[in-house]
């Protein structure tokens, strides 16, 4: 599943506009939950910038310093984004909520908050739907959580979960401000801020886990590897594939090493020709196996 920029650009534009309006509302109203939401949107905006940076760096061609290319730049920056989501988004929101509980201040002019949250819900909703459509297109018939675990395109699921956290966070902030106003209880606003922080922390932990796994290296799905090995073993000169090693270097780039035992009556020239044919057949069926190495070995 290749990296798509459409959800990222949509989220970037939405979060930048929303962050400005949320922080302006927080300035006028003194709402702790609104401050948390404003910081949340600023963090999301910076995250989208870093994801775009990761995509750009990952597309840099291979050179003598990185002979297998720069594909994992995308995984590195996705991991950084996940950590920022945890430290800046979740951490600051919890701190702001605790601070508000210690020094409670009743929200003034709540109409500003309701108006901004309504606008933010519209823009974040559009961004969320865009990201969800892209992820749904990529996963096809694969169940949602299985697709998240198997996805090799972190920008898509990172933006999807960010947008989902945005929408839920807005609803929490709205509820906190409304209840605080109706019950004349300023502590509720602080509690809402802490709840937003806990939400962001939970999402960040999920994103950190998935991004770390990609950065450490994941192999293609077993069914796909079985078919690839089958293509190699179907060649007339091949006895069997003795061993194989593989890992993703980028969403659409896999490195694969096949250790192949050729039949006893196969000479060197026939082995060379067979290797070329096997490589061509695999890459025709699975173009993302861009780095493919076939090594003749003795039978084990």
GROMACS .gro file of C-alpha atoms in nm, residues 1-298:
model
  298
    1UNK     CA    1   0.000   0.000   0.000
    2UNK     CA    2   0.173   0.316  -0.118
    3UNK     CA    3   0.189   0.638   0.078
    4UNK     CA    4  -0.085   0.884  -0.016
    5UNK     CA    5  -0.050   1.259   0.036
    6UNK     CA    6  -0.416   1.354  -0.007
    7UNK     CA    7  -0.525   1.284   0.354
    8UNK     CA    8  -0.211   1.458   0.482
    9UNK     CA    9  -0.270   1.779   0.288
   10UNK     CA   10  -0.636   1.778   0.391
   11UNK     CA   11  -0.545   1.732   0.757
   12UNK     CA   12  -0.268   1.995   0.737
   13UNK     CA   13  -0.498   2.265   0.607
   14UNK     CA   14  -0.778   2.177   0.848
   15UNK     CA   15  -0.557   2.158   1.156
   16UNK     CA   16  -0.376   2.486   1.085
   17UNK     CA   17  -0.701   2.681   1.053
   18UNK     CA   18  -0.855   2.504   1.350
   19UNK     CA   19  -0.552   2.564   1.574
   20UNK     CA   20  -0.567   2.938   1.512
   21UNK     CA   21  -0.939   2.960   1.586
   22UNK     CA   22  -0.918   2.736   1.896
   23UNK     CA   23  -0.633   2.933   2.052
   24UNK     CA   24  -0.811   3.261   1.974
   25UNK     CA   25  -1.123   3.129   2.148
   26UNK     CA   26  -0.917   3.010   2.446
   27UNK     CA   27  -0.767   3.360   2.476
   28UNK     CA   28  -1.113   3.517   2.493
   29UNK     CA   29  -1.277   3.256   2.717
   30UNK     CA   30  -1.002   3.118   2.942
   31UNK     CA   31  -1.110   2.759   2.877
   32UNK     CA   32  -0.854   2.495   2.976
   33UNK     CA   33  -1.012   2.236   2.748
   34UNK     CA   34  -0.995   2.482   2.459
   35UNK     CA   35  -0.624   2.546   2.525
   36UNK     CA   36  -0.568   2.169   2.515
   37UNK     CA   37  -0.760   2.144   2.190
   38UNK     CA   38  -0.560   2.433   2.040
   39UNK     CA   39  -0.229   2.269   2.135
   40UNK     CA   40  -0.364   1.941   2.003
   41UNK     CA   41  -0.432   2.099   1.662
   42UNK     CA   42  -0.089   2.267   1.656
   43UNK     CA   43   0.076   1.931   1.727
   44UNK     CA   44  -0.131   1.773   1.450
   45UNK     CA   45  -0.024   2.047   1.209
   46UNK     CA   46   0.345   1.989   1.286
   47UNK     CA   47   0.288   1.615   1.253
   48UNK     CA   48   0.154   1.652   0.899
   49UNK     CA   49   0.458   1.863   0.806
   50UNK     CA   50   0.690   1.592   0.940
   51UNK     CA   51   0.501   1.318   0.754
   52UNK     CA   52   0.537   1.512   0.427
   53UNK     CA   53   0.906   1.556   0.506
   54UNK     CA   54   0.936   1.182   0.563
   55UNK     CA   55   0.767   1.103   0.230
   56UNK     CA   56   0.998   1.344   0.046
   57UNK     CA   57   1.315   1.207   0.209
   58UNK     CA   58   1.207   0.847   0.150
   59UNK     CA   59   1.189   0.911  -0.224
   60UNK     CA   60   1.555   1.012  -0.247
   61UNK     CA   61   1.736   0.771  -0.483
   62UNK     CA   62   1.993   0.524  -0.352
   63UNK     CA   63   2.355   0.636  -0.336
   64UNK     CA   64   2.687   0.504  -0.209
   65UNK     CA   65   2.596   0.593   0.150
   66UNK     CA   66   2.253   0.426   0.134
   67UNK     CA   67   2.278   0.155  -0.134
   68UNK     CA   68   1.928   0.026  -0.050
   69UNK     CA   69   1.775   0.372  -0.068
   70UNK     CA   70   1.611   0.602   0.185
   71UNK     CA   71   1.271   0.434   0.210
   72UNK     CA   72   1.287   0.392   0.587
   73UNK     CA   73   1.304   0.770   0.632
   74UNK     CA   74   0.925   0.747   0.610
   75UNK     CA   75   0.915   0.501   0.900
   76UNK     CA   76   1.155   0.709   1.108
   77UNK     CA   77   0.955   1.030   1.074
   78UNK     CA   78   0.631   0.842   1.143
   79UNK     CA   79   0.789   0.720   1.466
   80UNK     CA   80   0.891   1.076   1.555
   81UNK     CA   81   0.536   1.196   1.487
   82UNK     CA   82   0.399   0.926   1.720
   83UNK     CA   83   0.635   1.036   1.999
   84UNK     CA   84   0.540   1.402   1.951
   85UNK     CA   85   0.175   1.307   1.965
   86UNK     CA   86   0.245   1.147   2.303
   87UNK     CA   87   0.477   1.409   2.455
   88UNK     CA   88   0.327   1.734   2.323
   89UNK     CA   89  -0.032   1.636   2.265
   90UNK     CA   90  -0.113   1.404   2.552
   91UNK     CA   91   0.141   1.534   2.802
   92UNK     CA   92   0.058   1.902   2.766
   93UNK     CA   93  -0.318   1.844   2.774
   94UNK     CA   94  -0.292   1.647   3.098
   95UNK     CA   95  -0.066   1.917   3.248
   96UNK     CA   96  -0.308   2.192   3.144
   97UNK     CA   97  -0.599   2.000   3.296
   98UNK     CA   98  -0.420   1.943   3.628
   99UNK     CA   99  -0.319   2.310   3.637
  100UNK     CA  100  -0.682   2.409   3.586
  101UNK     CA  101  -0.793   2.179   3.869
  102UNK     CA  102  -0.538   2.338   4.102
  103UNK     CA  103  -0.630   2.691   3.995
  104UNK     CA  104  -0.988   2.669   3.866
  105UNK     CA  105  -1.117   2.954   3.654
  106UNK     CA  106  -1.472   2.972   3.526
  107UNK     CA  107  -1.507   2.989   3.149
  108UNK     CA  108  -1.625   3.326   3.018
  109UNK     CA  109  -1.802   3.390   2.688
  110UNK     CA  110  -1.859   3.018   2.618
  111UNK     CA  111  -2.041   3.104   2.295
  112UNK     CA  112  -1.698   3.156   2.137
  113UNK     CA  113  -1.600   2.805   2.235
  114UNK     CA  114  -1.916   2.650   2.097
  115UNK     CA  115  -1.878   2.833   1.766
  116UNK     CA  116  -1.512   2.735   1.726
  117UNK     CA  117  -1.574   2.374   1.826
  118UNK     CA  118  -1.858   2.354   1.575
  119UNK     CA  119  -1.636   2.485   1.296
  120UNK     CA  120  -1.353   2.253   1.405
  121UNK     CA  121  -1.587   1.954   1.406
  122UNK     CA  122  -1.683   2.024   1.044
  123UNK     CA  123  -1.324   2.059   0.921
  124UNK     CA  124  -1.190   1.769   1.127
  125UNK     CA  125  -1.486   1.559   1.016
  126UNK     CA  126  -1.403   1.626   0.650
  127UNK     CA  127  -1.038   1.540   0.714
  128UNK     CA  128  -1.134   1.222   0.900
  129UNK     CA  129  -1.366   1.106   0.620
  130UNK     CA  130  -1.090   1.171   0.363
  131UNK     CA  131  -0.837   0.966   0.561
  132UNK     CA  132  -1.091   0.689   0.627
  133UNK     CA  133  -1.179   0.663   0.256
  134UNK     CA  134  -0.811   0.635   0.163
  135UNK     CA  135  -0.746   0.370   0.428
  136UNK     CA  136  -1.060   0.179   0.327
  137UNK     CA  137  -0.946   0.185  -0.037
  138UNK     CA  138  -0.607   0.047   0.062
  139UNK     CA  139  -0.728  -0.227   0.295
  140UNK     CA  140  -0.996  -0.361   0.059
  141UNK     CA  141  -1.165  -0.661   0.224
  142UNK     CA  142  -0.910  -0.687   0.505
  143UNK     CA  143  -1.063  -0.632   0.853
  144UNK     CA  144  -0.987  -0.287   0.996
  145UNK     CA  145  -0.752  -0.375   1.284
  146UNK     CA  146  -0.576  -0.641   1.080
  147UNK     CA  147  -0.519  -0.381   0.809
  148UNK     CA  148  -0.369  -0.142   1.067
  149UNK     CA  149  -0.128  -0.409   1.187
  150UNK     CA  150  -0.035  -0.516   0.833
  151UNK     CA  151  -0.017  -0.169   0.676
  152UNK     CA  152   0.325  -0.062   0.550
  153UNK     CA  153   0.205   0.294   0.483
  154UNK     CA  154   0.223   0.475   0.820
  155UNK     CA  155   0.112   0.823   0.701
  156UNK     CA  156  -0.234   0.691   0.615
  157UNK     CA  157  -0.310   0.527   0.950
  158UNK     CA  158  -0.129   0.799   1.149
  159UNK     CA  159  -0.349   1.070   0.994
  160UNK     CA  160  -0.657   0.849   1.031
  161UNK     CA  161  -0.606   0.804   1.406
  162UNK     CA  162  -0.508   1.169   1.453
  163UNK     CA  163  -0.830   1.281   1.287
  164UNK     CA  164  -1.035   1.034   1.491
  165UNK     CA  165  -0.874   1.170   1.810
  166UNK     CA  166  -0.952   1.523   1.689
  167UNK     CA  167  -1.321   1.451   1.647
  168UNK     CA  168  -1.352   1.270   1.980
  169UNK     CA  169  -1.146   1.540   2.154
  170UNK     CA  170  -1.378   1.811   2.022
  171UNK     CA  171  -1.679   1.625   2.158
  172UNK     CA  172  -1.508   1.589   2.498
  173UNK     CA  173  -1.418   1.960   2.505
  174UNK     CA  174  -1.773   2.059   2.407
  175UNK     CA  175  -1.922   1.837   2.678
  176UNK     CA  176  -1.680   1.968   2.942
  177UNK     CA  177  -1.749   2.332   2.863
  178UNK     CA  178  -2.126   2.278   2.848
  179UNK     CA  179  -2.144   2.086   3.177
  180UNK     CA  180  -1.916   2.337   3.346
  181UNK     CA  181  -2.147   2.617   3.236
  182UNK     CA  182  -2.471   2.440   3.332
  183UNK     CA  183  -2.343   2.321   3.670
  184UNK     CA  184  -2.133   2.632   3.740
  185UNK     CA  185  -1.842   2.400   3.812
  186UNK     CA  186  -1.502   2.514   3.667
  187UNK     CA  187  -1.341   2.183   3.762
  188UNK     CA  188  -1.526   1.999   3.486
  189UNK     CA  189  -1.332   2.195   3.224
  190UNK     CA  190  -1.004   2.074   3.375
  191UNK     CA  191  -1.131   1.717   3.387
  192UNK     CA  192  -1.223   1.742   3.016
  193UNK     CA  193  -0.868   1.858   2.940
  194UNK     CA  194  -0.724   1.557   3.125
  195UNK     CA  195  -0.958   1.324   2.937
  196UNK     CA  196  -0.838   1.472   2.606
  197UNK     CA  197  -0.480   1.416   2.719
  198UNK     CA  198  -0.550   1.054   2.808
  199UNK     CA  199  -0.717   1.003   2.470
  200UNK     CA  200  -0.416   1.144   2.287
  201UNK     CA  201  -0.181   0.932   2.499
  202UNK     CA  202  -0.372   0.613   2.415
  203UNK     CA  203  -0.366   0.694   2.043
  204UNK     CA  204   0.005   0.782   2.065
  205UNK     CA  205   0.091   0.448   2.227
  206UNK     CA  206  -0.085   0.267   1.942
  207UNK     CA  207   0.097   0.474   1.679
  208UNK     CA  208   0.435   0.432   1.851
  209UNK     CA  209   0.391   0.055   1.856
  210UNK     CA  210   0.298   0.032   1.487
  211UNK     CA  211   0.566   0.280   1.372
  212UNK     CA  212   0.836   0.109   1.579
  213UNK     CA  213   0.749  -0.226   1.424
  214UNK     CA  214   0.789  -0.084   1.073
  215UNK     CA  215   1.114   0.090   1.164
  216UNK     CA  216   1.257  -0.233   1.307
  217UNK     CA  217   1.160  -0.420   0.989
  218UNK     CA  218   0.855  -0.624   0.889
  219UNK     CA  219   0.834  -0.909   0.642
  220UNK     CA  220   0.568  -0.950   0.371
  221UNK     CA  221   0.260  -1.157   0.451
  222UNK     CA  222   0.325  -1.536   0.471
  223UNK     CA  223   0.079  -1.611   0.190
  224UNK     CA  224   0.259  -1.372  -0.043
  225UNK     CA  225   0.601  -1.515   0.045
  226UNK     CA  226   0.468  -1.865  -0.018
  227UNK     CA  227   0.360  -1.761  -0.368
  228UNK     CA  228   0.695  -1.594  -0.436
  229UNK     CA  229   0.881  -1.907  -0.329
  230UNK     CA  230   0.646  -2.110  -0.545
  231UNK     CA  231   0.741  -1.903  -0.851
  232UNK     CA  232   1.107  -1.979  -0.784
  233UNK     CA  233   1.053  -2.351  -0.724
  234UNK     CA  234   0.842  -2.383  -1.039
  235UNK     CA  235   1.147  -2.315  -1.253
  236UNK     CA  236   1.273  -2.627  -1.428
  237UNK     CA  237   1.629  -2.585  -1.299
  238UNK     CA  238   1.534  -2.542  -0.933
  239UNK     CA  239   1.527  -2.823  -0.681
  240UNK     CA  240   1.395  -2.614  -0.389
  241UNK     CA  241   1.431  -2.284  -0.204
  242UNK     CA  242   1.640  -2.372   0.102
  243UNK     CA  243   1.601  -2.042   0.290
  244UNK     CA  244   1.466  -1.691   0.242
  245UNK     CA  245   1.511  -1.351   0.410
  246UNK     CA  246   1.292  -1.046   0.351
  247UNK     CA  247   1.195  -0.709   0.494
  248UNK     CA  248   1.015  -0.393   0.386
  249UNK     CA  249   1.236  -0.094   0.309
  250UNK     CA  250   0.939   0.129   0.218
  251UNK     CA  251   0.564   0.085   0.158
  252UNK     CA  252   0.630  -0.035  -0.198
  253UNK     CA  253   0.982  -0.174  -0.166
  254UNK     CA  254   1.087  -0.515  -0.033
  255UNK     CA  255   1.434  -0.665  -0.014
  256UNK     CA  256   1.435  -1.042  -0.062
  257UNK     CA  257   1.717  -1.296  -0.046
  258UNK     CA  258   1.648  -1.645  -0.180
  259UNK     CA  259   1.894  -1.926  -0.119
  260UNK     CA  260   1.816  -2.176  -0.391
  261UNK     CA  261   1.932  -2.531  -0.443
  262UNK     CA  262   1.956  -2.605  -0.817
  263UNK     CA  263   1.935  -2.952  -0.970
  264UNK     CA  264   2.257  -3.150  -0.987
  265UNK     CA  265   2.282  -3.155  -1.367
  266UNK     CA  266   2.259  -2.773  -1.400
  267UNK     CA  267   2.580  -2.603  -1.521
  268UNK     CA  268   2.693  -2.250  -1.430
  269UNK     CA  269   2.550  -2.082  -1.739
  270UNK     CA  270   2.215  -2.250  -1.687
  271UNK     CA  271   2.213  -2.133  -1.323
  272UNK     CA  272   2.283  -1.773  -1.432
  273UNK     CA  273   2.000  -1.788  -1.686
  274UNK     CA  274   1.767  -1.948  -1.434
  275UNK     CA  275   1.841  -1.674  -1.178
  276UNK     CA  276   1.758  -1.405  -1.433
  277UNK     CA  277   1.434  -1.580  -1.528
  278UNK     CA  278   1.329  -1.632  -1.166
  279UNK     CA  279   1.399  -1.267  -1.082
  280UNK     CA  280   1.199  -1.150  -1.383
  281UNK     CA  281   0.900  -1.374  -1.306
  282UNK     CA  282   0.886  -1.265  -0.939
  283UNK     CA  283   0.921  -0.894  -1.014
  284UNK     CA  284   0.658  -0.914  -1.287
  285UNK     CA  285   0.408  -1.068  -1.045
  286UNK     CA  286   0.518  -0.861  -0.743
  287UNK     CA  287   0.682  -0.534  -0.858
  288UNK     CA  288   0.753  -0.418  -0.501
  289UNK     CA  289   1.028  -0.683  -0.471
  290UNK     CA  290   1.274  -0.429  -0.604
  291UNK     CA  291   1.582  -0.567  -0.425
  292UNK     CA  292   1.594  -0.936  -0.514
  293UNK     CA  293   1.901  -1.151  -0.456
  294UNK     CA  294   1.918  -1.520  -0.553
  295UNK     CA  295   2.204  -1.724  -0.412
  296UNK     CA  296   2.282  -2.083  -0.527
  297UNK     CA  297   2.347  -2.315  -0.232
  298UNK     CA  298   2.389  -2.684  -0.165
   0.00000   0.00000   0.00000
